[in-house]
Every structure is written in structure tokens, then in C-alpha cells.
Coordinates of C-alpha atoms in Angstrom, one line a residue:
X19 CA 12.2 -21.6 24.0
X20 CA 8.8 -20.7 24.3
X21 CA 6.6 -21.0 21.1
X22 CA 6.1 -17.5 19.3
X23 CA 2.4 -16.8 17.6
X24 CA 3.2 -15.6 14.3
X25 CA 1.8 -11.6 14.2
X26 CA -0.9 -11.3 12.1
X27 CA -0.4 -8.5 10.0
X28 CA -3.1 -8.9 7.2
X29 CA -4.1 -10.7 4.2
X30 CA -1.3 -13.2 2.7
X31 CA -2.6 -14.3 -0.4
X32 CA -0.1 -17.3 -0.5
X33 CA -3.3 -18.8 1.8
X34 CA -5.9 -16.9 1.0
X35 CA -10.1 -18.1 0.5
X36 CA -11.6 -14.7 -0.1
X37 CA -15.2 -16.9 0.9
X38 CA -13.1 -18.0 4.2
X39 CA -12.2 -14.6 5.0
X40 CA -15.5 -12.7 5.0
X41 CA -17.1 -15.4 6.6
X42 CA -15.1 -15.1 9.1
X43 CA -16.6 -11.2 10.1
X44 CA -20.4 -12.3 9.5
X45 CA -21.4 -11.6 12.8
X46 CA -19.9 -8.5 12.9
X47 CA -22.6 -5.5 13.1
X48 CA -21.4 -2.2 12.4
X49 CA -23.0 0.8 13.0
X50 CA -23.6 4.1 10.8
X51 CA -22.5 4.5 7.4
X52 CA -19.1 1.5 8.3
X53 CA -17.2 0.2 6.6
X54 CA -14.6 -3.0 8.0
X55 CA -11.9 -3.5 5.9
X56 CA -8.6 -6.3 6.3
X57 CA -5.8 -5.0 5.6
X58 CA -3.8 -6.7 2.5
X59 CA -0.3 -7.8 2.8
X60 CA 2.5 -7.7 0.6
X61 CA 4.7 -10.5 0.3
X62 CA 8.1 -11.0 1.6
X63 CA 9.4 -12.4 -1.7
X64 CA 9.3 -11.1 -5.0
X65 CA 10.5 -13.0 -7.8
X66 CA 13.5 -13.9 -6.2
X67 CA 13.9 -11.7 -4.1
X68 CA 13.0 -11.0 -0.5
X69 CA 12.5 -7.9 1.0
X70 CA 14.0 -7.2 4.2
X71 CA 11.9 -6.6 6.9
X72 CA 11.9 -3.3 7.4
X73 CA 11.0 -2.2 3.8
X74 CA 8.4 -4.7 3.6
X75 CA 7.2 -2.9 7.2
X76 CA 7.5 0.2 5.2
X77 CA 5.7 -0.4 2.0
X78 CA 2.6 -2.0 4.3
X79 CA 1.9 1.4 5.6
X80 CA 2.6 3.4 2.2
X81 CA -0.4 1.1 0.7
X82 CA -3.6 1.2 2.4
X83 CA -5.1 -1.6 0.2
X84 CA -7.5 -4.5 1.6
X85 CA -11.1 -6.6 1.4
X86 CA -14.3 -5.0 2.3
X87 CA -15.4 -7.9 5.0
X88 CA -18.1 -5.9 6.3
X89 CA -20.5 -2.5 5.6
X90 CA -23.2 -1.3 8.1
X91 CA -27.0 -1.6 7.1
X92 CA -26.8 2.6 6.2
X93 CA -23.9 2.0 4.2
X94 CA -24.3 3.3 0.6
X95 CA -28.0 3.8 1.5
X96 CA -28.4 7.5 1.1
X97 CA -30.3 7.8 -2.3
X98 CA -29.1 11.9 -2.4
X99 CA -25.7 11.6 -1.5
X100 CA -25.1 8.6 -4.1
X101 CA -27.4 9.0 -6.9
X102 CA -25.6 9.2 -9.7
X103 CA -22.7 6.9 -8.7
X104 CA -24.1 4.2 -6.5
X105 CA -22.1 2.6 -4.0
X106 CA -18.3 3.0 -4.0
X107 CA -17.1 -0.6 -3.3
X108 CA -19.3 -4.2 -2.1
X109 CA -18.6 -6.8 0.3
X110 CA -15.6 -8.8 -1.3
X111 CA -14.1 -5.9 -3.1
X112 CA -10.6 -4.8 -3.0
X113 CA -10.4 -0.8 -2.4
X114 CA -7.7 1.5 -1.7
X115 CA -8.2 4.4 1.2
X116 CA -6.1 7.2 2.8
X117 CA -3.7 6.4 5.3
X118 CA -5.4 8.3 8.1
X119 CA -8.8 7.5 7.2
X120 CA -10.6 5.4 10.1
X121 CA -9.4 3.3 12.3
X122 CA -7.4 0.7 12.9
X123 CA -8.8 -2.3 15.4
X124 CA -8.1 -6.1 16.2
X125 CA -10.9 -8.3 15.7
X126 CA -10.0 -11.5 16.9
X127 CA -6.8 -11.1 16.7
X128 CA -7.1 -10.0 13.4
X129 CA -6.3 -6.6 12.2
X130 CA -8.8 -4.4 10.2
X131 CA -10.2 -0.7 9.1
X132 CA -13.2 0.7 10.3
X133 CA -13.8 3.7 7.6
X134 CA -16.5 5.9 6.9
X135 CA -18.4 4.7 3.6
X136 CA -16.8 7.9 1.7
X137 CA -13.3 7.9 2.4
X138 CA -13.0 4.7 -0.2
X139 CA -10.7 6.1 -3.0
X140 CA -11.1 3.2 -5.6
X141 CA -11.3 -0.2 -6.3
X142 CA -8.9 -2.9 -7.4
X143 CA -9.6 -5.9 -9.5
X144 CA -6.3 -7.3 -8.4
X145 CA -4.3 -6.2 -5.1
X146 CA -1.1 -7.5 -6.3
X147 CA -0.6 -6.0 -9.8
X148 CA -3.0 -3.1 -9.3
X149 CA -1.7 -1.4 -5.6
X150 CA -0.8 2.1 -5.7
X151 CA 2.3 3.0 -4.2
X152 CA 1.6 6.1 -2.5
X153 CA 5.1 8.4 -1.9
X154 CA 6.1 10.0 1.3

């Protein structure tokens, strides 16, 4: 049987270094007003119990939450546009976006958001207690 490379489907914070994982985009230059965000995901197992696979499949694409890795120079930089509220979210912050906002890439191997600096809907102290679960 030939070995199988475990999927990457996002942040596991069972083995996550938040340091680790931004480093790990610093050469990445985006361009306009970008944001690159990875994609947070749930776990498997709550308490004790584990979530079959196609719910947990489910809930990953009801809940658009993840870390802001990268932002393009112009990012948050228009002085009109955010005046009064200053930037929306910072490298190393945990945000929330719509579903259909962006787009979705691999860099090296590892999935991620490109989004438009205004499409960020909020940010989270905490993905795991704080995620909004978004109905259908």
C-alpha cells in the first residue's frame, strides 16, 4: 500500500505555533489592498466525541474563520477610507469573512484566502470558543 500524504485542510491547533505559521508566508508579497488568510480547522473530537467526517467537512465551510499570515503594503493604508476606524484586523489576528469573499489558493501545499482588505467581518480573540456558526 502506497503511503497517503495526509490533506492539509487548515490550521489544527492540536500542533499549532502561531510564530511558526506566519513565518512560514514571509516571503509572500501580495499585491493591492490583500489580504492572505489560513483557513482554521475544527477538530475531529469534541469532548468525547468525534464528529464524523462529513459534518466536520460541513461545519469547515459554514465557518470562514482563520490567521491573517499576510497583508499587502496598501493594506489598511488609505487614510480616507479608514479614518475613524483604523485597520480591521493585523498580521496574527484571528478574523471571520464571508464565504464567497476572495479566493481560495494553495501555497505550498497549504491552503489559504486571498481577500480584499474590507470584506473582514470581525475579529476573534479565540477561534475555538468564539467562531460563529453561520446557518445555511
Amino acid at each position: 500500500m502506497k503511503n497517503q500524504v495526509k490533506l492539509d485542510e487548515g490550521i489544527d491547533l492540536e500542533s499549532f505555533d502561531k510564530e511558526a505559521e506566519i513565518a512560514k508566508f514571509k516571503n509572500v508579497k501580495l499585491a493591492g489592498w490583500s489580504i492572505m488568510v489560513r483557513l482554521y480547522t475544527q477538530p475531529k473530537k469534541i469532548g468525547n466525541l468525534y464528529m464524523p467526517d462529513s459534518v466536520h467537512q460541513e461545519q469547515q465551510y459554514k465557518n470562514f474563520v482563520g490567521l491573517v499570515v499576510s497583508m499587502s503594503d496598501a493594506a489598511y493604508k488609505d487614510d480616507a477610507r479608514y479614518k475613524d476606524t483604523g485597520p480591521y484586523c493585523k498580521i496574527g489576528d484571528w478574523v471571520f469573512f464571508p464565504r464567497h469573499s476572495g479566493y481560495k489558493m494553495n501555497y505550498h501545499g497549504m491552503p489559504v484566502f486571498v481577500l480584499n482588505e474590507d470584506v473582514i467581518s470581525g475579529v476573534l480573540k479565540d477561534p475555538i470558543n468564539d467562531i460563529p456558526y453561520i446557518s445555511k
